[in-house]
PDB file of C-alpha atoms (C1' of nucleotides) in Angstrom:
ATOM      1  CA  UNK L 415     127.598  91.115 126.960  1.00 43.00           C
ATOM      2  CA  UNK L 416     124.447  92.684 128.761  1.00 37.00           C
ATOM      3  CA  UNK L 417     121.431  93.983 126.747  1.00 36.00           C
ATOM      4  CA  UNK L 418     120.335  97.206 126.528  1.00 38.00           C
ATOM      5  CA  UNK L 419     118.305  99.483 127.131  1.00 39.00           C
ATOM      6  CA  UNK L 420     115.901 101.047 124.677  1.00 42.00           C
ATOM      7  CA  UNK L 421     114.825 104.891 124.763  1.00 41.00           C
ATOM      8  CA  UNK L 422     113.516 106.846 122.660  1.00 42.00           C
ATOM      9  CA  UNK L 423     113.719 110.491 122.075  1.00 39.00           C
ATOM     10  CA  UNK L 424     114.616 112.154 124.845  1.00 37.00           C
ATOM     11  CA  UNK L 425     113.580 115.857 125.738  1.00 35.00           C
ATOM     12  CA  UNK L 426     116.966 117.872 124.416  1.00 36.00           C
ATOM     13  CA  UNK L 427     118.072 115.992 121.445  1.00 38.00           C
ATOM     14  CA  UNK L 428     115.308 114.512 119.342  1.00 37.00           C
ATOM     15  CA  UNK L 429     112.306 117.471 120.930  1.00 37.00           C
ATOM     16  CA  UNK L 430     112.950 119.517 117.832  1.00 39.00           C
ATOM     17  CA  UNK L 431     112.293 116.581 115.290  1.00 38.00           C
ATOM     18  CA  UNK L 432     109.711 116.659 112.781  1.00 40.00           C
ATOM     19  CA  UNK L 433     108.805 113.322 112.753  1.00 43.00           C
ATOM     20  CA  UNK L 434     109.418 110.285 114.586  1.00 45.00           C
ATOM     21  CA  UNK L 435     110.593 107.342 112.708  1.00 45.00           C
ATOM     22  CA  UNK L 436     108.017 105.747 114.138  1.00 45.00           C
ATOM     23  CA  UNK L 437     104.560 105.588 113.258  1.00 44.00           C
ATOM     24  CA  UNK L 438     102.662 106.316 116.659  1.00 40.00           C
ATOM     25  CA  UNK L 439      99.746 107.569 116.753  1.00 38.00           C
ATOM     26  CA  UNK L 440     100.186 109.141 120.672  1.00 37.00           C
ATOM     27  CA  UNK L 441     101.462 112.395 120.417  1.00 35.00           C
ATOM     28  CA  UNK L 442     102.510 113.708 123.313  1.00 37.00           C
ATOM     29  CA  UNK L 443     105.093 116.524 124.073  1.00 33.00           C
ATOM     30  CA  UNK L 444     106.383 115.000 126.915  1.00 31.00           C
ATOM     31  CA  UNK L 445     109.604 113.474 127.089  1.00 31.00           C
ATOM     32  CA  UNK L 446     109.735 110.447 128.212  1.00 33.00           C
ATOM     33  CA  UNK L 447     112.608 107.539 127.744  1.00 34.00           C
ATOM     34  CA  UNK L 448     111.295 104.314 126.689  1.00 36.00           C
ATOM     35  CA  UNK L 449     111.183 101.729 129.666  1.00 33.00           C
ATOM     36  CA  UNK L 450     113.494  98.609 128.896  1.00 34.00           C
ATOM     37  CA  UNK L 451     111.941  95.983 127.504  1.00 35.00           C
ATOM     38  CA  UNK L 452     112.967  92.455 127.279  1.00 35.00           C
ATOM     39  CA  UNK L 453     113.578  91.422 124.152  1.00 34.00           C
ATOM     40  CA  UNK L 454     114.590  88.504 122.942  1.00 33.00           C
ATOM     41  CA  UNK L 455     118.130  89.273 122.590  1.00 33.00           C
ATOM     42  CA  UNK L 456     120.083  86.077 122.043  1.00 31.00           C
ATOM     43  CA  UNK L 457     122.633  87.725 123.124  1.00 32.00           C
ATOM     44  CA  UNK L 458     122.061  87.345 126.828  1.00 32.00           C
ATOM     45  CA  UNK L 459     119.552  89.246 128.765  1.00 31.00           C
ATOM     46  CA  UNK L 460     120.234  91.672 131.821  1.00 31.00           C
ATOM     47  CA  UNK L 461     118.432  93.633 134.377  1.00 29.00           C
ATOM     48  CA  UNK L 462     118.452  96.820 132.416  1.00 33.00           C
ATOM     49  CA  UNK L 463     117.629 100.196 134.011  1.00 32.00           C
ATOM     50  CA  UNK L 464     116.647 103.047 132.342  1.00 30.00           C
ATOM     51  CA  UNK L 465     119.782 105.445 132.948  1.00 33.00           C
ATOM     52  CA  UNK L 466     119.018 106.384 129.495  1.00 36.00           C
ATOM     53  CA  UNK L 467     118.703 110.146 130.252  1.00 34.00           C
ATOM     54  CA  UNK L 468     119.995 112.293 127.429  1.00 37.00           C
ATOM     55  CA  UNK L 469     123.843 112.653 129.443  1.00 37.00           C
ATOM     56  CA  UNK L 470     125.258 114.248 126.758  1.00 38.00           C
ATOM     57  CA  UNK L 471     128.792 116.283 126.577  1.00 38.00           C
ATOM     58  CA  UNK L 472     129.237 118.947 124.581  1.00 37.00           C
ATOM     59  CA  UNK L 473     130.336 117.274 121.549  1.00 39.00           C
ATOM     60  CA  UNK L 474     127.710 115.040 121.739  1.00 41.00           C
ATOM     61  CA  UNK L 475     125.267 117.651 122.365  1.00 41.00           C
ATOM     62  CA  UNK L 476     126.502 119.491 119.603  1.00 38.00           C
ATOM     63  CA  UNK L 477     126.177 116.480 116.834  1.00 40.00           C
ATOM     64  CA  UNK L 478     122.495 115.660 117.960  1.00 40.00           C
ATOM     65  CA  UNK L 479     121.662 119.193 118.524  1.00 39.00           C
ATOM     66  CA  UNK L 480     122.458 120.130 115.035  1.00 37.00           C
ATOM     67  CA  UNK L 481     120.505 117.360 113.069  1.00 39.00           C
ATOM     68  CA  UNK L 482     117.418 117.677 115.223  1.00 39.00           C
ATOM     69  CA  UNK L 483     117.443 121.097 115.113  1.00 38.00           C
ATOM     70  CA  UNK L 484     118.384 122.516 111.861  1.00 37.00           C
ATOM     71  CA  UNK L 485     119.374 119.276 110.333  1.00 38.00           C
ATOM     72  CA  UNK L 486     115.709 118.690 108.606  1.00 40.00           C
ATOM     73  CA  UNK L 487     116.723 118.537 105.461  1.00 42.00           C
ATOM     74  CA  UNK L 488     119.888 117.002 104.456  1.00 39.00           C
ATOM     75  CA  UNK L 489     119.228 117.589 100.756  1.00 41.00           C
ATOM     76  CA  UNK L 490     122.960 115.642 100.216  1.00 42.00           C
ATOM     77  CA  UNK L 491     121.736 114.794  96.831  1.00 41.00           C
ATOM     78  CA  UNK L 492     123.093 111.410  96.657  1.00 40.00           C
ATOM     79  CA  UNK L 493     122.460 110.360  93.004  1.00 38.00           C
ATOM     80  CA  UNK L 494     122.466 106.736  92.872  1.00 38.00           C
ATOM     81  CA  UNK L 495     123.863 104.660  90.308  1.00 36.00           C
ATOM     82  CA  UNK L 496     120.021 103.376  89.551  1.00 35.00           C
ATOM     83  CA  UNK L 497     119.245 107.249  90.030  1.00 35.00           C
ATOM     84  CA  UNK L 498     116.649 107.131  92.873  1.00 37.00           C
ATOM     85  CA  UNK L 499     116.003 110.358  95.365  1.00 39.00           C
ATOM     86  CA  UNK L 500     118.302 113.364  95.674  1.00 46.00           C
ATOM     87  CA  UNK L 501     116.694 114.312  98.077  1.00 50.00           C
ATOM     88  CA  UNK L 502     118.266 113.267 101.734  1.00 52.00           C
ATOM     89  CA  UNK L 503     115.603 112.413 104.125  1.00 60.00           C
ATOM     90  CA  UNK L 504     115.713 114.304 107.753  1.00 66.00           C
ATOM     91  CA  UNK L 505     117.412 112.356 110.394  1.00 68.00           C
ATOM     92  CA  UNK L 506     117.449 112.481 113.812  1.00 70.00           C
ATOM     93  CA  UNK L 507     119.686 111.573 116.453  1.00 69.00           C
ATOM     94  CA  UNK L 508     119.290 109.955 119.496  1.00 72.00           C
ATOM     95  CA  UNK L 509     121.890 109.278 122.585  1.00 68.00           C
ATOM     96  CA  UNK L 510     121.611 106.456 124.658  1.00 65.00           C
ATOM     97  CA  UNK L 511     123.612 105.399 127.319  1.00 61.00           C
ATOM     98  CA  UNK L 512     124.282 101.479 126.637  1.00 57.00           C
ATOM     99  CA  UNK L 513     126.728  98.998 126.719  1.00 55.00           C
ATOM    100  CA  UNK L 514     125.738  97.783 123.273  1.00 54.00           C
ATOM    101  CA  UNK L 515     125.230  99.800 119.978  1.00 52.00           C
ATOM    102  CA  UNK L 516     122.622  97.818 118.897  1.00 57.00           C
ATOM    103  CA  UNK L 517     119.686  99.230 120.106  1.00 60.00           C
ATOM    104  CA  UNK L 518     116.494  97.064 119.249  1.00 63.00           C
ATOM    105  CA  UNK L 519     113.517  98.961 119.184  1.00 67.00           C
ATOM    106  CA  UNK L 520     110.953  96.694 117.709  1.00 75.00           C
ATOM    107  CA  UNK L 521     112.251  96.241 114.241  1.00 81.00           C
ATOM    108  CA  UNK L 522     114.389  94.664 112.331  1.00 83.00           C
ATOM    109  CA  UNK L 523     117.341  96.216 111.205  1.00 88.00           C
ATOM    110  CA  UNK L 524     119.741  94.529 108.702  1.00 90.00           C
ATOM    111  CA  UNK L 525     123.493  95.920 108.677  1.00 92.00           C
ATOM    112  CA  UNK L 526     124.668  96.679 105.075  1.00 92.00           C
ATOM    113  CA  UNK L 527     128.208  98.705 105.983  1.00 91.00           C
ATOM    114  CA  UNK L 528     130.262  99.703 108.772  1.00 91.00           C
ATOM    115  CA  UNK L 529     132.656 102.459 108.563  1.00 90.00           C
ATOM    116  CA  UNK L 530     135.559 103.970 110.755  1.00 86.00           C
ATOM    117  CA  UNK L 531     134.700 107.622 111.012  1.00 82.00           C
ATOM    118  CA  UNK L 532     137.289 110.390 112.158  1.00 80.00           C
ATOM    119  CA  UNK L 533     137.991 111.255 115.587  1.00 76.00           C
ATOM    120  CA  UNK L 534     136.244 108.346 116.869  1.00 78.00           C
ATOM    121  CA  UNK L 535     138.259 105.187 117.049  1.00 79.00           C
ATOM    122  CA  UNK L 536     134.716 102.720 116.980  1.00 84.00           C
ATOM    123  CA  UNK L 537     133.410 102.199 113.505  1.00 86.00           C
ATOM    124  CA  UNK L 538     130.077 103.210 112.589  1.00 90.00           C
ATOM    125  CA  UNK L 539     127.342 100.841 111.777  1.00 91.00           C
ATOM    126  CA  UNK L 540     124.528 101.283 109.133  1.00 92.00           C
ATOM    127  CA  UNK L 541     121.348  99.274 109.192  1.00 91.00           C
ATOM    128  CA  UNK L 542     118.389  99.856 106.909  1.00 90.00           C
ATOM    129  CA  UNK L 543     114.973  98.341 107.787  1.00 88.00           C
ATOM    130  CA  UNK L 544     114.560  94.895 106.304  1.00 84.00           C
ATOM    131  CA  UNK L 545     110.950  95.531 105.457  1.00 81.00           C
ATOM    132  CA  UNK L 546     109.435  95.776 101.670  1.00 74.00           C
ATOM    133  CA  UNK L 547     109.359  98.951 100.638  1.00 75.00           C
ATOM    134  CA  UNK L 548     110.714 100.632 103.761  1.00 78.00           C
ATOM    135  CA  UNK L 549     114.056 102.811 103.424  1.00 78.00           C
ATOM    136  CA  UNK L 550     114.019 103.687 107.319  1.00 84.00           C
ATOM    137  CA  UNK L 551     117.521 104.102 107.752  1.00 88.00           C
ATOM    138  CA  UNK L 552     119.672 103.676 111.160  1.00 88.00           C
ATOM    139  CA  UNK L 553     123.122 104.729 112.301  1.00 86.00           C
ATOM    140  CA  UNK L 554     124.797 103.197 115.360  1.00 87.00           C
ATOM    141  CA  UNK L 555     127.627 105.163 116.521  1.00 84.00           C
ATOM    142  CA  UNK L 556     129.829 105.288 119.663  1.00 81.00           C
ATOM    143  CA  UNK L 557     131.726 107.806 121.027  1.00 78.00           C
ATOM    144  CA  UNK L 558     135.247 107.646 121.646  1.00 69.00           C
ATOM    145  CA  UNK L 559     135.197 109.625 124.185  1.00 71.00           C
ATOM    146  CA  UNK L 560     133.095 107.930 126.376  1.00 73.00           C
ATOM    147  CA  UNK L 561     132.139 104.524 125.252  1.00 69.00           C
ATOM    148  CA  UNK L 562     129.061 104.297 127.529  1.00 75.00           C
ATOM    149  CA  UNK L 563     127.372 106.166 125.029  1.00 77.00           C
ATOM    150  CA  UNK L 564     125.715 105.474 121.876  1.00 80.00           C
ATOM    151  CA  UNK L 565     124.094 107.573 119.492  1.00 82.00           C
ATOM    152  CA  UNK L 566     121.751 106.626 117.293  1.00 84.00           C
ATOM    153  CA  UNK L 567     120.597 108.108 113.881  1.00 84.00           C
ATOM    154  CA  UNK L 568     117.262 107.788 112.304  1.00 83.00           C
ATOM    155  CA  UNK L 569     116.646 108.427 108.572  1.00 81.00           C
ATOM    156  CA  UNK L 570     113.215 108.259 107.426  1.00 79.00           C
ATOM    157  CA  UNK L 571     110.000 107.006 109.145  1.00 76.00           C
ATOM    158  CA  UNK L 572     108.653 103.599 109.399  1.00 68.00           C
ATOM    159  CA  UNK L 573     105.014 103.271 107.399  1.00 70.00           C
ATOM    160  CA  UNK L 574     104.709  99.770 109.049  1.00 75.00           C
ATOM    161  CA  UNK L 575     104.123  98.215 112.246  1.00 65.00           C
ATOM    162  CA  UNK L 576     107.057  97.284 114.259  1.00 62.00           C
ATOM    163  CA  UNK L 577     107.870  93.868 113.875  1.00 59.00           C
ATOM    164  CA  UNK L 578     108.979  91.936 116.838  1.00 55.00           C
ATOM    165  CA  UNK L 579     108.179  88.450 118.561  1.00 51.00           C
ATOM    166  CA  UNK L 580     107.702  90.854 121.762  1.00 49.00           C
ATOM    167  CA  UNK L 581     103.738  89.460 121.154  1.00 49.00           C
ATOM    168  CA  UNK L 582     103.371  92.310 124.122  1.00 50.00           C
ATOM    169  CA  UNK L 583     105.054  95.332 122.436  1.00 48.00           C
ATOM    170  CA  UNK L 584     102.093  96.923 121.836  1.00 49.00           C
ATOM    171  CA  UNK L 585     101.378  97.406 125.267  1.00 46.00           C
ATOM    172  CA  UNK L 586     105.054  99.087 125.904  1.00 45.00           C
ATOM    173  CA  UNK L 587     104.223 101.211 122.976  1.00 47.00           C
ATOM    174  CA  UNK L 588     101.607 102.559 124.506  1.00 47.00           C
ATOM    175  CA  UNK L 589     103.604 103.313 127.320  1.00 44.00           C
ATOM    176  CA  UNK L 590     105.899 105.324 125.893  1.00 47.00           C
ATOM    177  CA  UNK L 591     105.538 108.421 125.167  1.00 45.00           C
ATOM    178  CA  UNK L 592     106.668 109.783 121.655  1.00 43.00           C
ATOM    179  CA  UNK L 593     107.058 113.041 120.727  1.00 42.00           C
ATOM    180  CA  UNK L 594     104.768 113.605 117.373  1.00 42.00           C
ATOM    181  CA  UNK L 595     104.465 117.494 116.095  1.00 40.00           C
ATOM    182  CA  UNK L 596     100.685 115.652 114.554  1.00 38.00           C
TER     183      UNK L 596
ATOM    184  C1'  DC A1061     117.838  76.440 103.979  1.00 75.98           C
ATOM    185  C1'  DG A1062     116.966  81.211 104.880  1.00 75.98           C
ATOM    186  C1'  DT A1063     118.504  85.263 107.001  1.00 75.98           C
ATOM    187  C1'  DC A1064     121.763  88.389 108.524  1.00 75.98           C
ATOM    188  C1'  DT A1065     126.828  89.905 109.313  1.00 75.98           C
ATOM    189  C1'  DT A1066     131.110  90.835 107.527  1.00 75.98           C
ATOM    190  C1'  DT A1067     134.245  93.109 104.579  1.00 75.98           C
ATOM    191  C1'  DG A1068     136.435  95.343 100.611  1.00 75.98           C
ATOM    192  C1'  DA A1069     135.463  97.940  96.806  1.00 75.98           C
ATOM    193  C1'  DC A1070     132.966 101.455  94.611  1.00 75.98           C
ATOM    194  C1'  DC A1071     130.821 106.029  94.057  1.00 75.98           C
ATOM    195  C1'  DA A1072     129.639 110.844  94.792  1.00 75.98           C
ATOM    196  C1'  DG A1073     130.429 115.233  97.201  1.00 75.98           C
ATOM    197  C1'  DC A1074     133.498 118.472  99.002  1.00 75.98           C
ATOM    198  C1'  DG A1075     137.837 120.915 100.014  1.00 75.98           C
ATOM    199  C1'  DC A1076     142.080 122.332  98.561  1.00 75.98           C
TER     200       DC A1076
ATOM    201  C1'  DG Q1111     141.953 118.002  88.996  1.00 75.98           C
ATOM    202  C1'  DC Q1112     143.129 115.230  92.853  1.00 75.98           C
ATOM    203  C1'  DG Q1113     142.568 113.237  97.189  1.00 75.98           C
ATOM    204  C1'  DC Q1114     139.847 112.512 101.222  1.00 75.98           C
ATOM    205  C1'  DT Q1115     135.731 111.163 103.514  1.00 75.98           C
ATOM    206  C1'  DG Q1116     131.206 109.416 104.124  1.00 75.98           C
ATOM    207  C1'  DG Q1117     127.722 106.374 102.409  1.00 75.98           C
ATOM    208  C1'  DT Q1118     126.309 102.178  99.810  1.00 75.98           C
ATOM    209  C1'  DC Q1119     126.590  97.720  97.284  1.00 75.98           C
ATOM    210  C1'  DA Q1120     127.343  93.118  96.835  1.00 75.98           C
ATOM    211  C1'  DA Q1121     129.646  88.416  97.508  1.00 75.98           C
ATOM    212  C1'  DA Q1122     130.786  85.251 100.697  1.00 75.98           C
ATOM    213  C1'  DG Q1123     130.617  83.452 105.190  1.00 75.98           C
ATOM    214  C1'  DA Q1124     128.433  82.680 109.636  1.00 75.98           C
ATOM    215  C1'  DC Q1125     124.646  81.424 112.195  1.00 75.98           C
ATOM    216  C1'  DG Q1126     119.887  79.597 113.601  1.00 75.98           C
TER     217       DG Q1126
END
DNA sequence: CGTCTTTGACCAGCGC
DNA sequence: GCGCTGGTCAAAGACG
């Protein structure tokens, strides 16, 4: 297994958002893709690059495009059985170009499903944020097509610090450059 | 021992 | 009204 890369919104598909899900301060309209940054990956640890440019087909282009663009507001009314919010948070889709779905960008993500969607033959993961009181929500998802990329689905914005033994992430967060309408 | 992954079942929305 | 699909829960197991 090799790690992965981690970007971040890249110019086409996430430039429309509202808000990141992260809570950054720098606003910036640049785009910019998130340098990789060693984690701690158990999983093994490899000379990543950052060939994390937004390569995206057409279908891809077309599923991202849609949620960033016009996809602000999801209202799926999902009435829970404990009847929380109807109202479906805006989510935004990134693509990445990794060998691994699980992209780990600073916090911690616990899986609660995995489900085989239609007209892709890899399952798709759902993590929520394992922090109190945040319902940041993540979807990993691969294409079929081409299994070199990944593309990732944020629901909801982080209203905590990111949460990482990378003592040093601060400093790569304030290298990157996220794109915040503030 | 605590945390997270796995996995099947369950539920709600939508289309027919 | 029924069936399909996507999204979520929760118990048990795996893992450190």
């Amino acid at each position: 297994m090799e790690n992965y890369p981690m970007l971040f919104p890249l110019s086409s598909t996430a430039a429309t958002s509202s808000a990141p899900p992260f809570p950054s301060s720098n606003n910036m309209a640049s785009s910019h893709i998130f340098n990789n940054f060693h984690g701690n990956n158990p999983n093994g640890y490899l000379g990543l690059k950052t060939e994390v440019h937004a390569a995206r087909p057409p279908e891809v282009q077309n599923v991202s495009q849609s949620e960033s663009l016009g996809g602000s507001e999801n209202e799926v009314k999902l009435g829970k059985k404990k009847g929380e919010k109807k109202v479906r948070k805006p989510r935004y889709a990134f693509q990445t170009r990794s060998q691994v779905d699980i992209l780990d960008d600073g916090y911690r993500w616990r899986k609660y499903g995995q489900k085989a969607v239609k007209n892709n033959k890899f399952p798709r993961s759902y993590y929520r944020c394992t922090h109190q009181g945040c319902n940041v929500k993540k979807q990993v998802q691969r294409l079929s097509k081409d299994e070199g990329i990944v593309v990732t689905t944020y629901e909801g914005v982080h209203t905590h610090a990111i949460e990482k033994p990378t003592d040093n992430f601060e400093h790569i967060l304030s290298q990157m450059q996220i794109y915040t309408p503030f």
